[in-house]
Amino acid sequence: MNRSLSPIDVRDQSYSTEAELQQVRDAAHALTLQGELRTLDPKWLLIDEGFTLAREHETESLFAIGNGYIGNRGSLAEGSALSAPATFVAGVFEQPNTPGSVPELMVLPDWTGVRIWVDHQPLSMQHGDVLEHRRILDFRHGMLWREWRHRDPEGRITRILAFRLASLADRHLLVHSVTLTPENYSSVIHFESSMEASAGAVSLLAPEWKVRRDSARPNVLPLALRVPGRDTIVAFGLTSQMVHSHRSPGCRTMDIEPGRIMEHCEADLQAGAHCHLNRILSVFTSRDGSDPFDRSMEHLRQVVLKGTKSAVRAHTEAWEGRWQSADIQVEGDDSLQRALRFAGYHLISAANPDDSRVSIGARTLSGPGYKGHIFWDTETYIVPFFIFTHPPSARALLEYRYHTLEAARRKADSAGFRGAMYPWESADTGDETTPKAIIAPNGEIIRVPNGELEIHITADIAYAVWQYWQDTGDDDFFVSFGAEIMLESARFWASRGATESDGFYHIRHVIGPDEYHEDVDDDAYTNLMARGNLRQGATTAELLKERWPDRWEELRTRLLFHQDEVNTWRKLAHSMFIPFESKSLLYEQFAGYFKKEPIDLKRYEPRSAAMDTILGHDRIQKTDVVKQADVVLATFLLWNELSPEVRAANFRYYEPRTGHGSSLSPSIHALMAARIGEMRCAEKYLKQAAEIDLGNNMGNAAGGVHAAALGGLWQAVVFGFAGLTTLADGVSIAPQGLPAWKRLSFPLQWRGRTLRVHIEQDVVGVDTSGEEPLRLRLESGSEIVAEPGHEYIAKKTEAGWEPWQMARSSSKGAL
């Protein structure tokens, strides 16, 4: 039943509180603020000119805003026929009440809806002429802008300038500002702003949907909902203020009905006058602590007291700070420069260093793809970006795996194994959420065995834990969280395989990263990674006994470890069956792979569908077509364990057999091609990786941006073209730039030091800061112990790289 609150006539209202006066000041200064915030450098902007209805869902994903706590798709405020507005909060999953369903990231009420009427005529792109329209994503400041200039059927021209943001400085805060200017007419303008649930997303009928009006805060509208299938409460506090030039503030009324809150504002505007509508939203959930309702209200009160302008400035300053430690600069390739900043923007937007009980889903908080589930993508493709640009975010992502360790133990136990067996897909609880079946693009119903067989994720997580500790020196994390993961994952691998009559330890019935081939034996990637996990698990036990005996005693007692078990891990690692041919230097991807039907992928080019769609699910398993980087990925991850000849042989063998049916594939191929000097190939794959989302190469960007592809692009440039590898006491660089690049530079954090690397065609420079020296190595073998606060330069001549030289001292210790 609808019920309307009595109108709040702001024109007749005296501003009795400082908060209300501050709101008016903020609105009155909106244009000044907007002008100060605009970024003009096109390399920091993603611009969508015009409006293409068929691409709207894709555009909404690309232009999403977020801060790791909350994400909002870049939908039009007034909506459209194909609009899919959505707001997501990390960790808020609903459980549909249908047989066989799995948890999915909940689509929360849309808070961005603003519709406008000019003299009772709706302002719509479907009526009249669109004179100008563009959406602008400002990577540098983390803001989504919209410019719209429209002529309605009556000839009236209206200009709209709007922005929205999810604050990086205050992760519970969202801001939406709209400025309207009637260019050639005077009229009454009616605004209708709303907050409503997406159709079918959730039932918001009482008592599930609660609305409260606080008499002490007359301009604040609070509401809350309970997540279906969970006990989670999500609470919102919303306030808005409308002010226009030359006149008093406009009139505001509110309508409330189940599932929707609507505000109506009116203003009588003269031609050329500006009208500003500022909306501020505070979001808390019961995951954040008790009484999220009151917390959202108090938080909103504090924001209003400080003013919108202050909140926006804090947000932009936070983004500036993050870019100082994350921005890759490429001079000579504007398209790649934009793609790298697009990647950095969405990765930073996806992580929350303050919440270690959530992780980054395959499509971040930019869309509903994969139901928001977390895969191996996070540890293998995304965590490295944060290790070297923002270690607290990397730590939080890995702590999520610690907090879900008990669920991994339950999965292992239910499958008849020991230790921790991590789920292929996970959500809020860490339990397995992989669906049992899916419908393929061609309509075929396909069973999904990945939840039982794609077990390499357990080793991938352990690998990421070990690399984080090695590259940050974060002993507190390792002792408190990482060590237990290392031990329990090693225990799993010791129970998952079996030592057979040939004396080797075999792991059978698995799926490797190449998901085109299911239920295979002795998958090279899985066995290589499991071997490393067993070795590192044994090393972990030894380190704990030596350096942290109290923690070792606690874990040994609680987890019932014995020295014999740890000794067994080393024996199993030594006897692990690795399918390797010494003559060809090739790893056989799995037992029997070399006997598969050869397919010439060039015969299928150009193709607009993945090879499993073209050949069919059953047929492709009989061929040698590889879905994505598999053995190639293993050679990168285990780089220091392999000879240059083995690396090159495996890349050259598997690259022409890989169909790149996953967005994860091109970046790793670009990285590996650059490292082995196949620069034309590297350039081709780098371009593909950069266009996964921006060119919608996979055809499914509507479901959200591809987080792993974004992290992979960063790795391709830093680990591939710059050739960065880490050492026990420093870093090594092996640059392989492209001819068009005039300069490549990027910041880097390693064990408490900050480095700024810059690479030109014949020069490499590294600026260092921190408290301790580190070793710098070049591919030529040239090394130097770099003292903090200095820049070191190496030049390349016809004879090769010259030794490092100290170029200058720097008071800042960095460029």
CSV table of C-alpha atoms in Angstrom, one decimal, residues 275-470:
chain,number,residue,atom,x,y,z
A,275,CYS,CA,19.8,23.5,-10.7
A,276,HIS,CA,21.8,21.1,-8.5
A,277,LEU,CA,20.6,17.8,-7.0
A,278,ASN,CA,23.1,16.1,-4.7
A,279,ARG,CA,22.4,12.7,-3.3
A,280,ILE,CA,24.5,11.0,-0.6
A,281,LEU,CA,24.1,7.3,0.3
A,282,SER,CA,25.6,5.5,3.3
A,283,VAL,CA,25.6,1.7,3.3
A,284,PHE,CA,26.3,-0.7,6.1
A,285,THR,CA,25.6,-4.4,6.6
A,286,SER,CA,25.4,-6.7,9.6
A,287,ARG,CA,28.7,-8.1,8.3
A,288,ASP,CA,30.2,-4.8,9.5
A,289,GLY,CA,28.9,-5.2,13.1
A,290,SER,CA,25.8,-4.7,15.1
A,291,ASP,CA,22.9,-2.4,14.2
A,292,PRO,CA,23.9,-1.4,10.6
A,293,PHE,CA,20.8,0.7,10.5
A,294,ASP,CA,22.0,3.2,13.2
A,295,ARG,CA,25.5,3.0,11.9
A,296,SER,CA,24.4,4.1,8.4
A,297,MET,CA,22.4,7.0,9.9
A,298,GLU,CA,25.3,8.2,12.1
A,299,HIS,CA,27.8,7.9,9.3
A,300,LEU,CA,25.5,9.9,7.0
A,301,ARG,CA,25.2,12.6,9.6
A,302,GLN,CA,28.9,12.9,9.9
A,303,VAL,CA,29.3,13.1,6.1
A,304,VAL,CA,26.7,15.9,5.8
A,305,LEU,CA,28.3,17.9,8.6
A,306,LYS,CA,31.6,17.9,6.8
A,307,GLY,CA,30.0,18.6,3.5
A,308,THR,CA,29.9,16.9,0.1
A,309,LYS,CA,32.8,18.9,-1.2
A,310,SER,CA,35.0,17.5,1.6
A,311,ALA,CA,33.9,13.9,0.9
A,312,VAL,CA,34.6,14.3,-2.8
A,313,ARG,CA,38.0,15.8,-2.2
A,314,ALA,CA,39.0,13.0,0.2
A,315,HIS,CA,38.0,10.5,-2.4
A,316,THR,CA,40.0,12.0,-5.2
A,317,GLU,CA,43.0,12.4,-3.0
A,318,ALA,CA,42.8,8.7,-2.1
A,319,TRP,CA,42.8,7.8,-5.8
A,320,GLU,CA,45.8,10.1,-6.4
A,321,GLY,CA,47.6,8.3,-3.7
A,322,ARG,CA,46.9,4.8,-5.1
A,323,TRP,CA,48.0,5.8,-8.6
A,324,GLN,CA,51.3,6.9,-7.2
A,325,SER,CA,52.1,3.3,-6.4
A,326,ALA,CA,50.3,1.7,-9.3
A,327,ASP,CA,50.4,3.7,-12.5
A,328,ILE,CA,52.3,2.2,-15.4
A,329,GLN,CA,53.3,4.9,-18.0
A,330,VAL,CA,53.9,3.9,-21.6
A,331,GLU,CA,55.0,6.7,-23.9
A,332,GLY,CA,54.4,6.0,-27.6
A,333,ASP,CA,51.2,3.8,-27.3
A,334,ASP,CA,48.2,5.7,-26.2
A,335,SER,CA,45.8,2.8,-26.6
A,336,LEU,CA,47.9,0.6,-24.4
A,337,GLN,CA,48.3,3.4,-21.9
A,338,ARG,CA,44.5,3.8,-21.6
A,339,ALA,CA,44.0,0.0,-21.3
A,340,LEU,CA,46.6,-0.2,-18.5
A,341,ARG,CA,44.8,2.6,-16.6
A,342,PHE,CA,41.5,1.0,-17.2
A,343,ALA,CA,42.9,-2.2,-15.7
A,344,GLY,CA,44.4,-0.5,-12.8
A,345,TYR,CA,41.2,1.5,-12.1
A,346,HIS,CA,39.0,-1.6,-12.0
A,347,LEU,CA,41.5,-3.7,-10.0
A,348,ILE,CA,41.8,-0.9,-7.3
A,349,SER,CA,38.0,-0.5,-7.4
A,350,ALA,CA,37.6,-4.2,-6.6
A,351,ALA,CA,39.8,-4.7,-3.5
A,352,ASN,CA,39.1,-3.7,0.1
A,353,PRO,CA,42.1,-4.0,2.3
A,354,ASP,CA,39.9,-3.4,5.4
A,355,ASP,CA,37.9,-6.6,4.9
A,356,SER,CA,39.7,-9.9,4.9
A,357,ARG,CA,36.5,-12.0,4.7
A,358,VAL,CA,35.7,-11.1,1.1
A,359,SER,CA,37.6,-11.6,-2.1
A,360,ILE,CA,37.4,-10.5,-5.7
A,361,GLY,CA,35.0,-12.3,-7.9
A,362,ALA,CA,35.7,-13.1,-11.6
A,363,ARG,CA,33.7,-10.0,-12.7
A,364,THR,CA,34.5,-7.8,-9.7
A,365,LEU,CA,31.5,-5.7,-8.4
A,366,SER,CA,30.8,-4.5,-12.0
A,367,GLY,CA,28.3,-7.2,-13.0
A,368,PRO,CA,26.5,-10.4,-12.1
A,369,GLY,CA,28.7,-12.7,-14.2
A,370,TYR,CA,29.5,-16.1,-12.6
A,371,LYS,CA,27.2,-15.1,-9.8
A,372,GLY,CA,30.0,-13.1,-8.1
A,373,HIS,CA,31.9,-16.3,-7.3
A,374,ILE,CA,35.6,-16.4,-6.6
A,375,PHE,CA,37.9,-18.6,-8.6
A,376,TRP,CA,41.7,-19.3,-8.9
A,377,ASP,CA,41.8,-16.1,-11.0
A,378,THR,CA,42.2,-14.1,-7.8
A,379,GLU,CA,45.4,-15.7,-6.5
A,380,THR,CA,47.0,-16.4,-9.9
A,381,TYR,CA,46.1,-13.3,-11.9
A,382,ILE,CA,45.0,-10.6,-9.5
A,383,VAL,CA,47.0,-10.9,-6.2
A,384,PRO,CA,50.4,-10.2,-7.9
A,385,PHE,CA,49.2,-6.7,-8.9
A,386,PHE,CA,48.5,-5.9,-5.3
A,387,ILE,CA,51.6,-7.6,-3.9
A,388,PHE,CA,53.7,-5.1,-5.9
A,389,THR,CA,51.4,-2.0,-5.7
A,390,HIS,CA,49.4,-2.3,-2.5
A,391,PRO,CA,50.4,-5.2,-0.2
A,392,PRO,CA,47.6,-4.6,2.4
A,393,SER,CA,45.0,-5.4,-0.4
A,394,ALA,CA,47.0,-8.6,-1.3
A,395,ARG,CA,47.1,-9.6,2.3
A,396,ALA,CA,43.4,-9.2,2.8
A,397,LEU,CA,42.6,-11.3,-0.3
A,398,LEU,CA,44.8,-14.1,1.0
A,399,GLU,CA,43.4,-13.9,4.5
A,400,TYR,CA,40.0,-14.6,2.9
A,401,ARG,CA,41.4,-18.1,2.1
A,402,TYR,CA,42.4,-18.4,5.7
A,403,HIS,CA,39.0,-17.5,7.0
A,404,THR,CA,37.5,-20.1,4.6
A,405,LEU,CA,40.0,-22.8,5.5
A,406,GLU,CA,37.5,-24.7,7.6
A,407,ALA,CA,35.2,-25.0,4.6
A,408,ALA,CA,38.1,-26.3,2.6
A,409,ARG,CA,38.7,-28.9,5.3
A,410,ARG,CA,35.1,-29.9,5.1
A,411,LYS,CA,35.3,-30.4,1.4
A,412,ALA,CA,38.4,-32.5,1.7
A,413,ASP,CA,36.9,-34.7,4.4
A,414,SER,CA,33.6,-35.2,2.4
A,415,ALA,CA,35.7,-36.3,-0.6
A,416,GLY,CA,37.7,-38.8,1.5
A,417,PHE,CA,40.9,-36.7,1.6
A,418,ARG,CA,42.9,-35.0,4.4
A,419,GLY,CA,43.9,-31.4,4.9
A,420,ALA,CA,42.2,-28.6,2.9
A,421,MET,CA,40.7,-28.9,-0.5
A,422,TYR,CA,39.7,-25.5,-1.7
A,423,PRO,CA,36.5,-25.1,-3.7
A,424,TRP,CA,36.7,-24.3,-7.4
A,425,GLU,CA,34.1,-21.6,-6.9
A,426,SER,CA,33.3,-20.0,-3.6
A,427,ALA,CA,31.2,-17.2,-2.1
A,428,ASP,CA,30.8,-15.9,1.4
A,429,THR,CA,31.1,-19.1,3.4
A,430,GLY,CA,34.0,-20.7,1.4
A,431,ASP,CA,31.9,-23.8,0.6
A,432,GLU,CA,31.9,-25.2,-2.9
A,433,THR,CA,29.5,-23.2,-5.1
A,434,THR,CA,30.2,-24.7,-8.6
A,435,PRO,CA,26.9,-25.5,-10.3
A,436,LYS,CA,26.4,-29.1,-11.3
A,437,ALA,CA,25.5,-28.3,-14.9
A,438,ILE,CA,25.3,-25.4,-17.4
A,439,ILE,CA,23.7,-24.6,-20.7
A,440,ALA,CA,26.2,-24.0,-23.4
A,441,PRO,CA,25.8,-21.2,-26.1
A,442,ASN,CA,24.5,-23.9,-28.5
A,443,GLY,CA,21.9,-25.0,-26.1
A,444,GLU,CA,23.7,-28.2,-25.0
A,445,ILE,CA,23.3,-29.1,-21.3
A,446,ILE,CA,26.8,-29.8,-20.0
A,447,ARG,CA,27.7,-31.5,-16.7
A,448,VAL,CA,30.2,-29.4,-14.7
A,449,PRO,CA,32.7,-31.7,-12.9
A,450,ASN,CA,35.1,-28.8,-12.1
A,451,GLY,CA,34.0,-28.7,-8.4
A,452,GLU,CA,35.3,-32.2,-7.9
A,453,LEU,CA,38.2,-32.3,-10.4
A,454,GLU,CA,39.8,-28.9,-11.0
A,455,ILE,CA,41.8,-29.2,-7.8
A,456,HIS,CA,44.9,-27.2,-8.9
A,457,ILE,CA,43.3,-24.2,-7.2
A,458,THR,CA,44.5,-25.5,-3.8
A,459,ALA,CA,48.1,-25.3,-5.1
A,460,ASP,CA,47.5,-22.0,-6.7
A,461,ILE,CA,46.4,-20.5,-3.4
A,462,ALA,CA,49.4,-22.0,-1.6
A,463,TYR,CA,51.7,-20.6,-4.4
A,464,ALA,CA,50.2,-17.1,-3.9
A,465,VAL,CA,50.6,-17.3,-0.1
A,466,TRP,CA,54.2,-18.2,-0.5
A,467,GLN,CA,54.9,-15.5,-3.1
A,468,TYR,CA,53.3,-12.9,-1.0
A,469,TRP,CA,55.4,-13.8,2.0
A,470,GLN,CA,58.6,-13.9,-0.2
